[in-house]
Amino acid sequence: RLSAPNRPVAVFIGMPGAGKTRIGTEVAHLLGLGFVDSDEQIEKREHESIPSIFATRGEPEFRRIENEVVEDLLGSFEGILSLGGGSPMHEGTRAALERYVQDGGTIVYLRADPEEAMVRSQHGGNRPLLAHDARTRWMNLYKQRDPVYSRIATVIVATRGKTPAKAAKAVMEGM
Ligand code: S3P
């Protein structure tokens, strides 16, 4: 083998509050790998917060930027990558994720318990889609997204009742 493939070791997807960042960081730590979150990369690149991008430029423009950032990372970053919850719903991003899996990549879907995830997703400040009617919004998004997440994932871990350490262990057993 001349060189390792330039791609993430695993990509985490799932709803806001599922624990992608918390559990992804834990898995990266256990494997001695770097960790990157697509939302953070977008904020760095744009010099603007996620809520501000949504407010001033709108969701379609956010998804376009997110698509560029995610495709860049899928072709270059060799650690654990966590994606914003909505990213697999964008056609181009989803196609890039499907190619990544065809090339042997690992996509981990953290399937959250709605009650647990909704409580956690209230704590983050970068979630403009959940600002109003959080509960109904979360459930509607979940219904649209769960089939897509499930279809593209190579590993599915239900996080209900699991500590981050336990969930990380379950992820690694599935990888
Ligand atoms: C979004 C989730 C957020 C962020 C943006 C949109 C979504 O990321 O990308 O607010 O559509 O679910 P998290 O999943 O990390 O909360």
mmCIF file of C-alpha atoms and ligand atoms in Angstrom:
data_model
loop_
_atom_site.group_PDB
_atom_site.id
_atom_site.type_symbol
_atom_site.label_atom_id
_atom_site.label_comp_id
_atom_site.label_asym_id
_atom_site.label_seq_id
_atom_site.Cartn_x
_atom_site.Cartn_y
_atom_site.Cartn_z
ATOM 1 C CA ARG A 1 0.000 0.000 0.000
ATOM 2 C CA LEU A 2 1.543 3.287 -1.047
ATOM 3 C CA SER A 3 -0.573 5.557 1.082
ATOM 4 C CA ALA A 4 -3.676 5.524 3.239
ATOM 5 C CA PRO A 5 -6.862 6.704 1.504
ATOM 6 C CA ASN A 6 -7.629 10.364 2.094
ATOM 7 C CA ARG A 7 -10.969 9.948 3.714
ATOM 8 C CA PRO A 8 -12.509 10.007 7.182
ATOM 9 C CA VAL A 9 -12.247 6.825 9.261
ATOM 10 C CA ALA A 10 -15.910 7.333 10.176
ATOM 11 C CA VAL A 11 -18.635 9.921 9.594
ATOM 12 C CA PHE A 12 -21.312 10.545 12.237
ATOM 13 C CA ILE A 13 -24.847 11.484 11.209
ATOM 14 C CA GLY A 14 -28.079 11.903 13.154
ATOM 15 C CA MET A 15 -30.524 14.398 14.577
ATOM 16 C CA PRO A 16 -29.542 17.481 16.579
ATOM 17 C CA GLY A 17 -28.999 16.354 20.159
ATOM 18 C CA ALA A 18 -28.167 12.766 19.185
ATOM 19 C CA GLY A 19 -24.661 13.179 20.612
ATOM 20 C CA LYS A 20 -22.687 13.252 17.349
ATOM 21 C CA THR A 21 -20.103 15.663 18.738
ATOM 22 C CA ARG A 22 -19.911 14.132 22.214
ATOM 23 C CA ILE A 23 -19.724 10.498 21.091
ATOM 24 C CA GLY A 24 -17.684 11.271 17.972
ATOM 25 C CA THR A 25 -15.073 13.022 20.116
ATOM 26 C CA GLU A 26 -14.972 10.026 22.418
ATOM 27 C CA VAL A 27 -14.457 7.571 19.523
ATOM 28 C CA ALA A 28 -11.744 9.819 18.036
ATOM 29 C CA HIS A 29 -9.994 9.893 21.405
ATOM 30 C CA LEU A 30 -10.163 6.105 21.809
ATOM 31 C CA LEU A 31 -8.753 5.575 18.303
ATOM 32 C CA GLY A 32 -6.122 8.307 18.619
ATOM 33 C CA LEU A 33 -7.616 10.262 15.709
ATOM 34 C CA GLY A 34 -8.534 13.871 15.074
ATOM 35 C CA PHE A 35 -12.132 15.060 15.278
ATOM 36 C CA VAL A 36 -13.845 17.641 13.085
ATOM 37 C CA ASP A 37 -17.392 18.966 13.117
ATOM 38 C CA SER A 38 -18.811 20.316 9.828
ATOM 39 C CA ASP A 39 -20.708 23.157 11.584
ATOM 40 C CA GLU A 40 -17.468 24.418 13.133
ATOM 41 C CA GLN A 41 -15.688 24.280 9.778
ATOM 42 C CA ILE A 42 -18.506 26.261 8.166
ATOM 43 C CA GLU A 43 -18.347 28.940 10.873
ATOM 44 C CA LYS A 44 -14.570 29.188 10.494
ATOM 45 C CA ARG A 45 -14.698 29.371 6.729
ATOM 46 C CA GLU A 46 -17.502 31.934 6.592
ATOM 47 C CA HIS A 47 -16.440 33.910 9.679
ATOM 48 C CA GLU A 48 -20.107 33.798 10.655
ATOM 49 C CA SER A 49 -22.170 31.766 13.112
ATOM 50 C CA ILE A 50 -24.647 29.136 11.854
ATOM 51 C CA PRO A 51 -27.726 31.058 13.168
ATOM 52 C CA SER A 52 -26.451 34.196 11.459
ATOM 53 C CA ILE A 53 -25.932 32.394 8.139
ATOM 54 C CA PHE A 54 -29.518 31.047 8.348
ATOM 55 C CA ALA A 55 -30.874 34.501 9.246
ATOM 56 C CA THR A 56 -29.000 36.598 6.710
ATOM 57 C CA ARG A 57 -28.523 34.232 3.784
ATOM 58 C CA GLY A 58 -31.202 31.558 4.241
ATOM 59 C CA GLU A 59 -31.192 27.768 4.516
ATOM 60 C CA PRO A 60 -30.550 26.942 0.803
ATOM 61 C CA GLU A 61 -27.352 29.006 0.866
ATOM 62 C CA PHE A 62 -26.341 27.346 4.158
ATOM 63 C CA ARG A 63 -26.868 23.911 2.549
ATOM 64 C CA ARG A 64 -24.794 24.937 -0.467
ATOM 65 C CA ILE A 65 -21.877 26.006 1.756
ATOM 66 C CA GLU A 66 -22.319 22.879 3.906
ATOM 67 C CA ASN A 67 -22.161 20.728 0.751
ATOM 68 C CA GLU A 68 -18.827 22.269 -0.263
ATOM 69 C CA VAL A 69 -17.359 21.892 3.211
ATOM 70 C CA VAL A 70 -18.541 18.275 3.593
ATOM 71 C CA GLU A 71 -17.257 17.247 0.146
ATOM 72 C CA ASP A 72 -13.871 18.832 0.937
ATOM 73 C CA LEU A 73 -13.661 16.958 4.232
ATOM 74 C CA LEU A 74 -14.776 13.619 2.715
ATOM 75 C CA GLY A 75 -11.861 13.873 0.303
ATOM 76 C CA SER A 76 -9.176 15.017 2.703
ATOM 77 C CA PHE A 77 -9.809 14.579 6.429
ATOM 78 C CA GLU A 78 -8.499 11.332 7.894
ATOM 79 C CA GLY A 79 -10.152 11.307 11.306
ATOM 80 C CA ILE A 80 -13.663 11.245 12.741
ATOM 81 C CA LEU A 81 -16.096 13.618 11.052
ATOM 82 C CA SER A 82 -19.392 14.753 12.550
ATOM 83 C CA LEU A 83 -21.997 16.314 10.244
ATOM 84 C CA GLY A 84 -24.791 18.814 10.878
ATOM 85 C CA GLY A 85 -28.098 16.954 11.245
ATOM 86 C CA GLY A 86 -29.606 18.243 8.010
ATOM 87 C CA SER A 87 -26.638 17.636 5.726
ATOM 88 C CA PRO A 88 -27.654 14.177 4.378
ATOM 89 C CA MET A 89 -30.966 15.696 3.187
ATOM 90 C CA HIS A 90 -29.135 17.755 0.547
ATOM 91 C CA GLU A 91 -28.982 15.800 -2.702
ATOM 92 C CA GLY A 92 -25.348 16.603 -3.503
ATOM 93 C CA THR A 93 -24.158 15.929 0.033
ATOM 94 C CA ARG A 94 -26.102 12.664 0.155
ATOM 95 C CA ALA A 95 -24.560 11.577 -3.164
ATOM 96 C CA ALA A 96 -21.078 12.375 -1.809
ATOM 97 C CA LEU A 97 -21.831 10.292 1.303
ATOM 98 C CA GLU A 98 -23.034 7.405 -0.859
ATOM 99 C CA ARG A 99 -19.782 7.518 -2.884
ATOM 100 C CA TYR A 100 -17.789 7.580 0.357
ATOM 101 C CA VAL A 101 -19.543 4.380 1.496
ATOM 102 C CA GLN A 102 -19.045 2.711 -1.900
ATOM 103 C CA ASP A 103 -15.326 3.433 -1.515
ATOM 104 C CA GLY A 104 -15.350 1.559 1.793
ATOM 105 C CA GLY A 105 -16.174 4.382 4.208
ATOM 106 C CA THR A 106 -18.079 4.037 7.488
ATOM 107 C CA ILE A 107 -21.179 6.096 8.298
ATOM 108 C CA VAL A 108 -22.444 5.874 11.859
ATOM 109 C CA TYR A 109 -26.064 6.860 12.440
ATOM 110 C CA LEU A 110 -26.671 7.734 16.070
ATOM 111 C CA ARG A 111 -30.392 7.088 16.439
ATOM 112 C CA ALA A 112 -31.523 9.245 19.300
ATOM 113 C CA ASP A 113 -34.388 8.755 21.653
ATOM 114 C CA PRO A 114 -36.604 11.798 20.885
ATOM 115 C CA GLU A 115 -37.068 12.769 24.539
ATOM 116 C CA GLU A 116 -33.357 12.639 25.316
ATOM 117 C CA ALA A 117 -32.295 14.375 22.116
ATOM 118 C CA MET A 118 -34.796 17.203 22.420
ATOM 119 C CA VAL A 119 -33.572 18.063 25.895
ATOM 120 C CA ARG A 120 -29.956 18.047 24.691
ATOM 121 C CA SER A 121 -30.658 19.997 21.531
ATOM 122 C CA GLN A 122 -32.133 22.861 23.581
ATOM 123 C CA HIS A 123 -28.702 23.401 25.085
ATOM 124 C CA GLY A 124 -26.817 24.130 21.881
ATOM 125 C CA GLY A 125 -27.023 27.665 20.541
ATOM 126 C CA ASN A 126 -26.476 26.893 16.854
ATOM 127 C CA ARG A 127 -29.829 25.382 15.999
ATOM 128 C CA PRO A 128 -32.014 27.923 14.224
ATOM 129 C CA LEU A 129 -34.286 25.191 12.843
ATOM 130 C CA LEU A 130 -35.327 24.273 16.359
ATOM 131 C CA ALA A 131 -35.802 27.746 17.793
ATOM 132 C CA HIS A 132 -39.616 27.666 17.648
ATOM 133 C CA ASP A 133 -42.022 24.828 18.438
ATOM 134 C CA ALA A 134 -38.965 22.750 19.157
ATOM 135 C CA ARG A 135 -40.821 19.559 19.884
ATOM 136 C CA THR A 136 -43.031 19.411 16.802
ATOM 137 C CA ARG A 137 -40.206 20.599 14.590
ATOM 138 C CA TRP A 138 -37.835 17.965 15.937
ATOM 139 C CA MET A 139 -40.369 15.147 15.426
ATOM 140 C CA ASN A 140 -41.227 16.295 11.890
ATOM 141 C CA LEU A 141 -37.568 16.488 10.928
ATOM 142 C CA TYR A 142 -36.961 13.101 12.537
ATOM 143 C CA LYS A 143 -39.742 11.482 10.484
ATOM 144 C CA GLN A 144 -38.297 12.876 7.261
ATOM 145 C CA ARG A 145 -34.704 12.104 8.102
ATOM 146 C CA ASP A 146 -34.697 8.746 9.902
ATOM 147 C CA PRO A 147 -35.315 6.711 6.689
ATOM 148 C CA VAL A 148 -32.533 8.605 4.880
ATOM 149 C CA TYR A 149 -30.057 8.271 7.748
ATOM 150 C CA SER A 150 -30.921 4.567 8.058
ATOM 151 C CA ARG A 151 -30.459 3.940 4.359
ATOM 152 C CA ILE A 152 -27.016 5.549 4.008
ATOM 153 C CA ALA A 153 -25.555 4.368 7.328
ATOM 154 C CA THR A 154 -23.272 1.356 7.603
ATOM 155 C CA VAL A 155 -23.590 1.277 11.415
ATOM 156 C CA ILE A 156 -26.668 2.242 13.429
ATOM 157 C CA VAL A 157 -26.439 2.739 17.185
ATOM 158 C CA ALA A 158 -29.467 3.540 19.333
ATOM 159 C CA THR A 159 -28.233 5.863 22.059
ATOM 160 C CA ARG A 160 -31.218 5.620 24.413
ATOM 161 C CA GLY A 161 -30.114 5.172 28.015
ATOM 162 C CA LYS A 162 -26.438 4.949 27.049
ATOM 163 C CA THR A 163 -23.737 7.143 28.512
ATOM 164 C CA PRO A 164 -21.430 8.681 25.891
ATOM 165 C CA ALA A 165 -18.771 6.122 26.862
ATOM 166 C CA LYS A 166 -21.187 3.217 26.379
ATOM 167 C CA ALA A 167 -22.435 4.602 23.083
ATOM 168 C CA ALA A 168 -18.832 5.057 21.885
ATOM 169 C CA LYS A 169 -18.124 1.427 22.759
ATOM 170 C CA ALA A 170 -21.200 0.282 20.819
ATOM 171 C CA VAL A 171 -20.095 2.365 17.824
ATOM 172 C CA MET A 172 -16.613 0.848 17.854
ATOM 173 C CA GLU A 173 -18.008 -2.668 18.055
ATOM 174 C CA GLY A 174 -19.993 -1.922 14.903
ATOM 175 C CA MET A 175 -17.223 -0.244 12.912
HETATM 176 C C1 S3P B 1 -29.153 21.465 11.509
HETATM 177 C C2 S3P B 1 -28.371 20.962 12.514
HETATM 178 C C3 S3P B 1 -27.249 21.721 13.096
HETATM 179 C C4 S3P B 1 -26.715 22.768 12.118
HETATM 180 C C5 S3P B 1 -27.829 23.611 11.591
HETATM 181 C C6 S3P B 1 -28.910 22.796 10.881
HETATM 182 C C7 S3P B 1 -30.272 20.633 11.019
HETATM 183 O O1 S3P B 1 -26.223 20.816 13.461
HETATM 184 O O2 S3P B 1 -26.022 22.185 11.053
HETATM 185 O O3 S3P B 1 -28.406 24.315 12.659
HETATM 186 O O4 S3P B 1 -30.800 20.906 9.927
HETATM 187 O O5 S3P B 1 -30.620 19.660 11.725
HETATM 188 P P1 S3P B 1 -26.377 19.725 14.673
HETATM 189 O O6 S3P B 1 -26.983 18.485 14.084
HETATM 190 O O7 S3P B 1 -24.980 19.510 15.126
HETATM 191 O O8 S3P B 1 -27.234 20.345 15.705
#
